[in-house]
């Protein structure tokens, strides 16, 4: 079979630990035998981030602005233990945080539905997509420890020098304080991405914040969504037969357990971080979830929603067998290749992405899966495969789908 051709390279962001091991297996077994893979490679592995003083992360985000589509492997966000483990020059920031701050936009996370992996919540029949705002709030905070009694104020100095002040707290002892921000422009593009995504997938859109408590900050989110909906989207939603629904975040948490799913749930940055992990594990597995950052400027970054699976990596290093689920990482690649195919007018590449996903799901539905799924499947007699065995089983399935 002649290899499928690409035009524009993908931005390839390599990562850490077990996901880095799977990254190479996926390229070797599922991609390069079939596709003339073109990528611009950035090594976001922690060692190389440290060597480049994290410049490589910035370069990879700049490349995404230039080329439009990126695929990212999970990466370590260093903490004190990692600084010691890797002998780091400093505790580098989260690469995802850096990249999202540069690209702006919204992260859409959708569970991958597979027969035999049933949601824990019995009434969920259709996937729920989380749309997570990827800018600001606690991810771009400024924090301080307050050593003792004193006053903390918010001070805004306008360009003309005039000031606005608000008392945060009059401390009579030690404590902590935090400053967070967001931007009308970013919230507007978040809202726009959510409305467009709901329209393109013909699903209702829910949005929730805590505006009863946060009467200015969260309320601003609520107002921007409402204004944009009224001025630009109401008629299109009605024509598409879908609804926009605003409520409180705690109300969604309660309602969620009684719906049949099938809608898009827009979340502020922190809510989306937490709720997407809750949803993915309730739908089956952290590794059965797609994740794509859609930037308002037309850039796309595909990734797995889970981390680097550190515990499995240490077993792997000791030569012990591992059974790590590569599905979300495979879908990051298929998502990026499909988008590249769409943008470059390459139907063959889009078709390959469809077949790669189909082959992955078919492998699991045939009863061959990694340990995390074998533990929870309702299929009789599942066969638990090792990390590479599973990828090879997908490759066999893919070859037969491609007639290769
Ligand atoms: P994690 O890597 O997602 O793993 C947590 C646990 O979930 C694993 O120990 C494993 O459970 C299970 N798991 C996750 N992905 C799996 C997969 N593909 N197949 C099978 N089981 C899977 O989270 P973490 O241990 O909290 O974080 C590890 C590192 O990842 C950290 O350094 C963190 O900074 C980084 N991280 C990166 C990203 C990202 O780049 N997007 C996101 C989150 C975390 P069992 O051990 O019980 O099998
Ligand atoms: Mg998270």
Tab-separated table of C-alpha atoms and ligand atoms in Angstrom:
chain	number	residue	atom	x	y	z
A	1	UNK	CA	0.000	0.000	0.000
A	2	UNK	CA	1.313	3.478	-0.901
A	3	UNK	CA	1.684	5.686	2.148
A	4	UNK	CA	-0.917	8.401	2.701
A	5	UNK	CA	0.608	11.796	1.990
A	6	UNK	CA	0.483	14.905	4.168
A	7	UNK	CA	1.001	18.543	3.158
A	8	UNK	CA	1.537	20.637	6.282
A	9	UNK	CA	3.414	19.132	9.230
A	10	UNK	CA	1.760	18.653	12.612
A	11	UNK	CA	3.399	20.238	15.625
A	12	UNK	CA	4.509	17.201	17.631
A	13	UNK	CA	5.005	17.808	21.365
A	14	UNK	CA	6.654	14.788	22.947
A	15	UNK	CA	6.283	14.238	26.687
A	16	UNK	CA	7.181	12.150	29.704
A	17	UNK	CA	7.196	8.743	31.371
A	18	UNK	CA	4.751	6.024	30.272
A	19	UNK	CA	2.973	8.253	27.784
A	20	UNK	CA	6.340	8.964	26.122
A	21	UNK	CA	6.912	5.215	25.791
A	22	UNK	CA	3.445	4.778	24.229
A	23	UNK	CA	3.989	7.813	21.986
A	24	UNK	CA	6.840	6.043	20.185
A	25	UNK	CA	4.939	2.756	19.963
A	26	UNK	CA	1.946	4.508	18.416
A	27	UNK	CA	4.133	6.239	15.836
A	28	UNK	CA	6.051	3.071	14.989
A	29	UNK	CA	3.122	0.633	14.888
A	30	UNK	CA	0.069	2.709	13.943
A	31	UNK	CA	1.224	5.765	12.013
A	32	UNK	CA	4.489	5.584	10.066
A	33	UNK	CA	3.698	2.226	8.366
A	34	UNK	CA	0.655	3.850	6.737
A	35	UNK	CA	1.199	7.624	6.633
A	36	UNK	CA	4.117	9.622	5.293
A	37	UNK	CA	4.112	11.366	8.655
A	38	UNK	CA	5.237	14.990	8.596
A	39	UNK	CA	5.804	16.635	11.961
A	40	UNK	CA	7.798	19.475	13.430
A	41	UNK	CA	9.162	17.848	16.584
A	42	UNK	CA	9.427	19.533	20.003
A	43	UNK	CA	10.706	17.540	22.945
A	44	UNK	CA	8.663	18.671	25.965
A	45	UNK	CA	10.129	15.880	28.089
A	46	UNK	CA	11.057	17.386	31.453
A	47	UNK	CA	14.807	16.935	30.950
A	48	UNK	CA	14.750	18.925	27.726
A	49	UNK	CA	12.457	21.602	29.158
A	50	UNK	CA	15.027	22.037	31.910
A	51	UNK	CA	17.934	22.160	29.439
A	52	UNK	CA	16.198	24.854	27.388
A	53	UNK	CA	14.918	26.808	30.422
A	54	UNK	CA	11.427	25.900	29.201
A	55	UNK	CA	12.003	27.757	25.925
A	56	UNK	CA	10.999	24.575	24.048
A	57	UNK	CA	7.459	24.851	25.465
A	58	UNK	CA	7.150	28.421	24.221
A	59	UNK	CA	8.626	27.456	20.841
A	60	UNK	CA	6.119	24.628	20.478
A	61	UNK	CA	3.199	26.995	21.183
A	62	UNK	CA	4.618	29.499	18.660
A	63	UNK	CA	4.885	26.685	16.109
A	64	UNK	CA	1.217	25.856	16.757
A	65	UNK	CA	0.314	29.452	15.924
A	66	UNK	CA	2.280	29.103	12.679
A	67	UNK	CA	1.139	25.627	11.583
A	68	UNK	CA	-2.335	25.478	13.162
A	69	UNK	CA	-2.524	21.914	14.483
A	70	UNK	CA	-0.563	20.268	17.303
A	71	UNK	CA	-0.589	16.900	19.010
A	72	UNK	CA	0.727	16.733	22.565
A	73	UNK	CA	1.917	13.887	24.773
A	74	UNK	CA	1.238	14.111	28.527
A	75	UNK	CA	3.986	15.934	30.413
A	76	UNK	CA	5.130	16.183	34.016
A	77	UNK	CA	4.151	19.348	35.840
A	78	UNK	CA	7.045	19.607	38.272
A	79	UNK	CA	6.485	19.716	42.022
A	80	UNK	CA	9.114	19.617	44.769
A	81	UNK	CA	9.588	15.841	44.385
A	82	UNK	CA	10.178	16.195	40.635
A	83	UNK	CA	12.710	18.996	41.149
A	84	UNK	CA	14.725	16.554	43.192
A	85	UNK	CA	14.103	13.514	40.976
A	86	UNK	CA	15.267	15.328	37.819
A	87	UNK	CA	17.720	17.755	39.455
A	88	UNK	CA	15.833	20.677	37.920
A	89	UNK	CA	17.139	24.234	37.765
A	90	UNK	CA	13.717	25.406	38.923
A	91	UNK	CA	10.140	24.252	39.377
A	92	UNK	CA	9.026	24.922	35.791
A	93	UNK	CA	5.408	25.856	35.201
A	94	UNK	CA	2.832	23.464	33.800
A	95	UNK	CA	3.462	23.162	30.040
A	96	UNK	CA	-0.293	22.907	29.473
A	97	UNK	CA	-0.771	26.136	31.402
A	98	UNK	CA	1.917	27.899	29.337
A	99	UNK	CA	0.539	26.627	26.031
A	100	UNK	CA	-3.084	27.425	26.904
A	101	UNK	CA	-2.157	30.920	28.040
A	102	UNK	CA	-0.444	31.498	24.661
A	103	UNK	CA	-3.178	29.986	22.469
A	104	UNK	CA	-6.202	31.015	24.596
A	105	UNK	CA	-9.447	29.189	23.901
A	106	UNK	CA	-11.466	26.295	25.182
A	107	UNK	CA	-10.633	22.649	25.867
A	108	UNK	CA	-13.340	20.211	24.753
A	109	UNK	CA	-13.282	16.807	26.452
A	110	UNK	CA	-15.599	14.026	25.336
A	111	UNK	CA	-15.773	10.436	26.582
A	112	UNK	CA	-15.050	7.770	23.966
A	113	UNK	CA	-17.957	5.373	24.061
A	114	UNK	CA	-17.237	1.689	23.659
A	115	UNK	CA	-19.652	-1.246	23.890
A	116	UNK	CA	-18.855	-3.204	27.010
A	117	UNK	CA	-17.660	-0.178	28.997
A	118	UNK	CA	-20.836	1.164	30.589
A	119	UNK	CA	-21.102	4.475	32.464
A	120	UNK	CA	-21.240	4.182	36.259
A	121	UNK	CA	-24.270	6.454	36.202
A	122	UNK	CA	-26.980	4.179	34.857
A	123	UNK	CA	-29.124	6.891	33.241
A	124	UNK	CA	-26.273	8.263	31.072
A	125	UNK	CA	-26.979	7.121	27.530
A	126	UNK	CA	-25.042	9.722	25.503
A	127	UNK	CA	-21.643	11.363	26.021
A	128	UNK	CA	-21.367	14.628	27.938
A	129	UNK	CA	-18.743	16.993	26.555
A	130	UNK	CA	-16.976	19.310	28.959
A	131	UNK	CA	-15.952	22.649	27.472
A	132	UNK	CA	-13.266	24.024	29.757
A	133	UNK	CA	-12.208	27.653	29.534
A	134	UNK	CA	-8.434	27.491	29.164
A	135	UNK	CA	-7.449	30.971	30.308
A	136	UNK	CA	-6.984	32.659	33.642
A	137	UNK	CA	-8.580	32.256	37.087
A	138	UNK	CA	-6.531	30.219	39.550
A	139	UNK	CA	-4.191	29.008	36.754
A	140	UNK	CA	-2.800	32.514	36.365
A	141	UNK	CA	-3.000	33.558	39.986
A	142	UNK	CA	-0.762	35.576	42.247
A	143	UNK	CA	-0.577	34.339	45.808
A	144	UNK	CA	0.941	35.528	49.022
A	145	UNK	CA	1.368	34.164	52.502
A	146	UNK	CA	0.341	36.701	55.041
A	147	UNK	CA	2.725	36.426	57.977
A	148	UNK	CA	0.687	38.342	60.530
A	149	UNK	CA	-1.734	41.173	61.231
A	150	UNK	CA	-2.229	43.735	58.462
A	151	UNK	CA	-4.507	44.849	55.685
A	152	UNK	CA	-4.799	43.341	52.180
A	153	UNK	CA	-6.386	45.438	49.432
A	154	UNK	CA	-7.030	45.110	45.712
A	155	UNK	CA	-5.623	48.139	43.897
A	156	UNK	CA	-6.370	48.949	40.270
A	157	UNK	CA	-4.320	51.761	38.752
A	158	UNK	CA	-5.846	52.969	35.505
A	159	UNK	CA	-3.737	54.252	32.602
A	160	UNK	CA	-4.454	57.843	33.678
A	161	UNK	CA	-3.195	57.119	37.184
A	162	UNK	CA	-6.541	57.054	38.971
A	163	UNK	CA	-6.989	54.316	41.518
A	164	UNK	CA	-9.740	51.986	42.655
A	165	UNK	CA	-9.342	50.108	45.925
A	166	UNK	CA	-11.219	47.317	47.633
A	167	UNK	CA	-10.501	45.736	50.975
A	168	UNK	CA	-9.812	41.997	50.737
A	169	UNK	CA	-9.337	41.391	54.448
A	170	UNK	CA	-8.138	42.994	57.628
A	171	UNK	CA	-5.868	40.249	58.978
A	172	UNK	CA	-5.469	39.900	62.724
A	173	UNK	CA	-3.173	36.904	62.314
A	174	UNK	CA	-1.348	34.867	59.667
A	175	UNK	CA	-3.140	33.636	56.563
A	176	UNK	CA	-3.063	33.444	52.782
A	177	UNK	CA	-4.315	35.603	49.932
A	178	UNK	CA	-4.793	35.077	46.216
A	179	UNK	CA	-5.420	37.349	43.245
A	180	UNK	CA	-7.017	36.002	40.067
A	181	UNK	CA	-8.195	37.622	36.865
A	182	UNK	CA	-9.931	37.040	33.586
A	183	UNK	CA	-10.494	39.112	30.447
A	184	UNK	CA	-13.709	40.079	28.678
A	185	UNK	CA	-12.044	39.153	25.377
A	186	UNK	CA	-11.115	35.685	26.586
A	187	UNK	CA	-14.518	35.019	28.162
A	188	UNK	CA	-16.188	36.162	24.942
A	189	UNK	CA	-14.108	33.811	22.831
A	190	UNK	CA	-14.804	31.012	25.332
A	191	UNK	CA	-18.541	31.678	24.963
A	192	UNK	CA	-18.276	31.836	21.190
A	193	UNK	CA	-16.347	28.528	20.986
A	194	UNK	CA	-19.010	26.873	23.157
A	195	UNK	CA	-21.943	28.179	21.102
A	196	UNK	CA	-20.236	27.161	17.852
A	197	UNK	CA	-19.348	23.723	19.201
A	198	UNK	CA	-22.920	23.119	20.407
A	199	UNK	CA	-24.248	24.132	16.975
A	200	UNK	CA	-21.739	21.988	15.096
A	201	UNK	CA	-22.589	18.915	17.198
A	202	UNK	CA	-26.322	19.805	17.490
A	203	UNK	CA	-26.348	19.429	21.258
A	204	UNK	CA	-27.737	21.586	24.053
A	205	UNK	CA	-25.289	23.851	25.850
A	206	UNK	CA	-25.252	24.182	29.632
A	207	UNK	CA	-23.182	26.788	31.412
A	208	UNK	CA	-22.775	27.178	35.146
A	209	UNK	CA	-20.793	29.348	37.537
A	210	UNK	CA	-21.184	30.465	41.142
A	211	UNK	CA	-22.588	33.919	40.394
A	212	UNK	CA	-24.731	34.002	43.547
A	213	UNK	CA	-21.536	34.173	45.607
A	214	UNK	CA	-19.192	35.799	43.101
A	215	UNK	CA	-21.464	38.665	42.143
A	216	UNK	CA	-18.963	40.520	39.966
A	217	UNK	CA	-16.420	37.959	38.740
A	218	UNK	CA	-18.604	34.957	37.950
A	219	UNK	CA	-21.478	37.249	37.089
A	220	UNK	CA	-19.382	38.737	34.294
A	221	UNK	CA	-19.108	35.258	32.740
A	222	UNK	CA	-22.868	34.795	32.996
A	223	UNK	CA	-23.567	38.197	31.401
A	224	UNK	CA	-21.123	37.771	28.530
A	225	UNK	CA	-22.645	34.387	27.655
A	226	UNK	CA	-26.183	35.803	27.879
A	227	UNK	CA	-25.412	38.890	25.761
A	228	UNK	CA	-23.665	36.900	23.054
A	229	UNK	CA	-26.463	34.347	23.019
A	230	UNK	CA	-29.156	36.994	22.618
A	231	UNK	CA	-27.296	39.003	19.986
A	232	UNK	CA	-25.818	36.260	17.811
A	233	UNK	CA	-26.895	32.747	18.651
A	234	UNK	CA	-30.522	32.607	19.815
A	235	UNK	CA	-32.013	32.263	16.350
A	236	UNK	CA	-29.412	29.776	15.194
A	237	UNK	CA	-30.000	27.647	18.313
A	238	UNK	CA	-33.760	27.719	17.786
A	239	UNK	CA	-33.338	26.790	14.132
A	240	UNK	CA	-31.086	23.881	15.138
A	241	UNK	CA	-33.595	22.769	17.793
A	242	UNK	CA	-31.097	23.061	20.654
A	243	UNK	CA	-31.169	25.130	23.835
A	244	UNK	CA	-28.805	27.254	25.888
A	245	UNK	CA	-29.299	26.800	29.610
A	246	UNK	CA	-27.622	28.737	32.444
A	247	UNK	CA	-27.706	27.626	36.055
A	248	UNK	CA	-25.557	27.364	39.179
A	249	UNK	CA	-22.633	24.949	39.252
A	250	UNK	CA	-24.076	23.067	42.237
A	251	UNK	CA	-27.386	22.737	40.405
A	252	UNK	CA	-25.582	21.079	37.479
A	253	UNK	CA	-23.768	18.744	39.844
A	254	UNK	CA	-27.125	17.529	41.120
A	255	UNK	CA	-28.981	17.455	37.779
A	256	UNK	CA	-26.139	15.652	36.059
A	257	UNK	CA	-26.938	12.440	37.873
A	258	UNK	CA	-30.490	12.441	36.523
A	259	UNK	CA	-29.923	13.269	32.830
A	260	UNK	CA	-29.338	10.934	29.945
A	261	UNK	CA	-26.364	13.041	28.794
A	262	UNK	CA	-25.853	14.231	25.258
A	263	UNK	CA	-25.115	17.897	26.004
A	264	UNK	CA	-22.125	20.227	26.159
A	265	UNK	CA	-21.258	21.518	29.621
A	266	UNK	CA	-19.283	24.763	29.603
A	267	UNK	CA	-17.124	25.179	32.707
A	268	UNK	CA	-14.818	27.825	34.069
A	269	UNK	CA	-11.167	26.768	34.102
A	270	UNK	CA	-11.029	25.105	37.529
A	271	UNK	CA	-14.492	23.531	37.335
A	272	UNK	CA	-13.548	22.038	33.970
A	273	UNK	CA	-10.293	20.624	35.316
A	274	UNK	CA	-12.034	18.804	38.156
A	275	UNK	CA	-15.301	17.882	36.459
A	276	UNK	CA	-13.645	16.379	33.380
A	277	UNK	CA	-11.764	13.884	35.567
A	278	UNK	CA	-14.996	13.080	37.381
A	279	UNK	CA	-16.853	12.581	34.099
A	280	UNK	CA	-14.151	10.528	32.435
A	281	UNK	CA	-13.869	8.074	35.276
A	282	UNK	CA	-17.664	7.898	35.648
A	283	UNK	CA	-17.938	7.181	31.914
A	284	UNK	CA	-15.364	4.397	32.197
A	285	UNK	CA	-11.746	5.473	32.244
A	286	UNK	CA	-9.482	8.506	32.181
A	287	UNK	CA	-7.946	6.916	29.128
A	288	UNK	CA	-11.273	6.855	27.253
A	289	UNK	CA	-11.558	10.586	26.805
A	290	UNK	CA	-10.612	12.890	23.935
A	291	UNK	CA	-9.284	16.362	24.576
A	292	UNK	CA	-8.777	19.226	22.148
A	293	UNK	CA	-7.920	22.863	22.741
A	294	UNK	CA	-9.771	25.056	20.244
A	295	UNK	CA	-8.310	28.533	20.063
A	296	UNK	CA	-10.428	31.476	18.858
A	297	UNK	CA	-7.619	32.227	16.390
A	298	UNK	CA	-8.129	28.899	14.618
A	299	UNK	CA	-5.422	26.771	16.273
A	300	UNK	CA	-6.044	23.238	17.521
A	301	UNK	CA	-4.071	21.214	20.037
A	302	UNK	CA	-4.993	17.563	20.623
A	303	UNK	CA	-3.896	15.618	23.710
A	304	UNK	CA	-4.880	12.875	26.125
A	305	UNK	CA	-6.725	14.102	29.215
A	306	UNK	CA	-4.743	11.891	31.635
A	307	UNK	CA	-1.232	12.320	33.010
A	308	UNK	CA	2.041	10.516	32.374
A	309	UNK	CA	0.974	7.366	34.299
A	310	UNK	CA	4.032	7.518	36.543
A	311	UNK	CA	3.315	4.341	38.533
A	312	UNK	CA	3.227	2.224	35.362
A	313	UNK	CA	6.417	3.862	34.108
A	314	UNK	CA	8.382	2.812	37.189
A	315	UNK	CA	7.188	-0.772	36.638
A	316	UNK	CA	8.212	-0.494	32.997
A	317	UNK	CA	11.686	0.712	34.022
A	318	UNK	CA	12.062	-2.312	36.296
A	319	UNK	CA	11.221	-4.562	33.342
A	320	UNK	CA	7.878	-5.577	34.827
A	321	UNK	CA	4.907	-6.051	32.489
A	322	UNK	CA	2.582	-3.063	32.122
A	323	UNK	CA	-0.901	-2.713	30.723
A	324	UNK	CA	-1.302	1.014	30.102
A	325	UNK	CA	-4.211	2.255	28.039
A	326	UNK	CA	-3.092	4.139	24.913
A	327	UNK	CA	-6.572	4.951	23.566
A	328	UNK	CA	-6.635	8.645	24.521
A	329	UNK	CA	-3.155	9.146	23.057
A	330	UNK	CA	-4.147	7.330	19.846
A	331	UNK	CA	-7.220	9.586	19.603
A	332	UNK	CA	-5.036	12.657	20.105
A	333	UNK	CA	-3.119	11.623	16.979
A	334	UNK	CA	-6.244	10.702	15.003
A	335	UNK	CA	-7.908	13.987	15.958
A	336	UNK	CA	-4.881	16.001	14.859
A	337	UNK	CA	-4.471	14.069	11.595
A	338	UNK	CA	-8.183	14.424	10.781
A	339	UNK	CA	-8.063	18.194	11.407
A	340	UNK	CA	-4.893	18.475	9.277
A	341	UNK	CA	-6.690	16.520	6.540
A	342	UNK	CA	-9.702	18.857	6.765
A	343	UNK	CA	-7.597	22.020	6.616
A	344	UNK	CA	-5.363	20.751	3.803
A	345	UNK	CA	-8.134	19.089	1.772
A	346	UNK	CA	-6.772	15.556	2.186
A	347	UNK	CA	-9.763	13.163	2.371
A	348	UNK	CA	-7.446	10.148	2.492
A	349	UNK	CA	-5.835	11.434	5.677
A	350	UNK	CA	-9.276	12.076	7.225
A	351	UNK	CA	-10.340	8.589	6.251
A	352	UNK	CA	-7.200	7.150	7.855
A	353	UNK	CA	-8.030	8.973	11.109
A	354	UNK	CA	-11.556	7.504	11.074
A	355	UNK	CA	-10.203	4.005	10.472
A	356	UNK	CA	-7.587	4.326	13.203
A	357	UNK	CA	-10.304	5.246	15.719
A	358	UNK	CA	-12.590	2.559	14.435
A	359	UNK	CA	-9.846	-0.081	14.673
A	360	UNK	CA	-9.100	0.995	18.260
A	361	UNK	CA	-12.731	0.688	19.333
A	362	UNK	CA	-13.208	-2.566	17.419
A	363	UNK	CA	-10.213	-4.079	19.212
A	364	UNK	CA	-11.743	-3.340	22.612
A	365	UNK	CA	-15.193	-4.483	21.522
A	366	UNK	CA	-13.662	-7.781	20.373
A	367	UNK	CA	-12.689	-8.333	24.016
A	368	UNK	CA	-8.981	-7.385	23.787
A	369	UNK	CA	-8.139	-4.490	26.105
A	370	UNK	CA	-5.779	-3.103	28.726
A	371	UNK	CA	-6.123	-3.880	32.425
A	372	UNK	CA	-7.977	-0.714	33.418
A	373	UNK	CA	-10.803	-1.677	31.035
A	374	UNK	CA	-10.638	-5.451	31.612
A	375	UNK	CA	-11.449	-4.724	35.283
A	376	UNK	CA	-14.684	-2.890	34.490
A	377	UNK	CA	-15.971	-4.323	31.212
A	378	UNK	CA	-19.346	-6.018	30.968
A	379	UNK	CA	-18.053	-8.170	28.067
A	380	UNK	CA	-17.628	-11.826	28.983
A	381	UNK	CA	-14.065	-13.219	29.204
A	382	UNK	CA	-12.036	-10.125	28.308
A	383	UNK	CA	-8.408	-10.701	27.324
A	384	UNK	CA	-6.041	-8.369	29.166
A	385	UNK	CA	-3.216	-7.209	26.924
A	386	UNK	CA	0.100	-5.537	27.750
A	387	UNK	CA	0.813	-1.963	26.700
A	388	UNK	CA	2.490	-2.828	23.409
A	389	UNK	CA	0.366	-5.927	22.777
A	390	UNK	CA	-2.739	-3.746	22.737
A	391	UNK	CA	-1.183	-1.309	20.255
A	392	UNK	CA	-0.160	-4.260	18.069
A	393	UNK	CA	-3.689	-5.675	18.217
A	394	UNK	CA	-4.987	-2.283	17.020
A	395	UNK	CA	-2.362	-2.353	14.232
A	396	UNK	CA	-3.651	-5.763	13.054
A	397	UNK	CA	-7.209	-4.475	13.047
A	398	UNK	CA	-6.133	-1.300	11.237
A	399	UNK	CA	-4.266	-3.248	8.541
A	400	UNK	CA	-7.379	-5.258	7.796
A	401	UNK	CA	-9.554	-2.108	7.687
A	402	UNK	CA	-7.109	-0.434	5.311
A	403	UNK	CA	-6.756	-3.602	3.254
A	404	UNK	CA	-2.994	-3.269	3.741
B	1	LIG	P1	-2.127	10.046	35.819
B	1	LIG	O1	-0.841	9.966	35.102
B	1	LIG	O2	-3.314	10.397	34.991
B	1	LIG	O3	-2.373	8.663	36.542
B	1	LIG	C1	-3.190	8.464	37.665
B	1	LIG	C2	-3.646	7.007	37.722
B	1	LIG	O4	-4.743	6.841	36.826
B	1	LIG	C3	-2.594	6.002	37.261
B	1	LIG	O5	-1.728	5.659	38.290
B	1	LIG	C4	-3.473	4.883	36.765
B	1	LIG	O6	-4.030	4.121	37.841
B	1	LIG	C5	-4.624	5.625	36.122
B	1	LIG	N1	-4.358	5.943	34.710
B	1	LIG	C6	-4.209	7.177	34.142
B	1	LIG	N2	-4.013	7.070	32.841
B	1	LIG	C7	-4.031	5.760	32.545
B	1	LIG	C8	-3.859	5.025	31.346
B	1	LIG	N3	-3.615	5.640	30.176
B	1	LIG	N4	-3.941	3.671	31.386
B	1	LIG	C9	-4.180	3.052	32.560
B	1	LIG	N5	-4.338	3.690	33.726
B	1	LIG	C10	-4.267	5.037	33.725
B	1	LIG	O7	-2.059	11.144	36.985
B	1	LIG	P2	-0.974	11.397	38.133
B	1	LIG	O8	-0.359	10.121	38.556
B	1	LIG	O9	-1.648	12.250	39.080
B	1	LIG	O10	0.145	12.267	37.443
B	1	LIG	C11	1.355	11.748	36.880
B	1	LIG	C12	2.069	12.880	36.188
B	1	LIG	O11	1.283	13.350	35.097
B	1	LIG	C13	2.324	14.090	37.079
B	1	LIG	O12	3.692	14.440	37.005
B	1	LIG	C14	1.438	15.177	36.508
B	1	LIG	O13	2.065	16.430	36.576
B	1	LIG	C15	1.274	14.763	35.081
B	1	LIG	N6	-0.019	15.175	34.455
B	1	LIG	C16	0.052	15.614	33.181
B	1	LIG	C17	-1.108	15.945	32.485
B	1	LIG	C18	-0.997	16.401	31.063
B	1	LIG	O14	0.087	16.585	30.558
B	1	LIG	N7	-2.084	16.589	30.367
B	1	LIG	C19	-2.352	15.819	33.098
B	1	LIG	C20	-2.408	15.324	34.420
B	1	LIG	C21	-1.223	15.009	35.088
B	1	LIG	P3	-3.349	2.820	38.485
B	1	LIG	O15	-1.988	3.231	38.927
B	1	LIG	O16	-4.285	2.487	39.589
B	1	LIG	O17	-3.292	1.763	37.403
B	2	LIG	MG1	-6.807	17.777	35.927
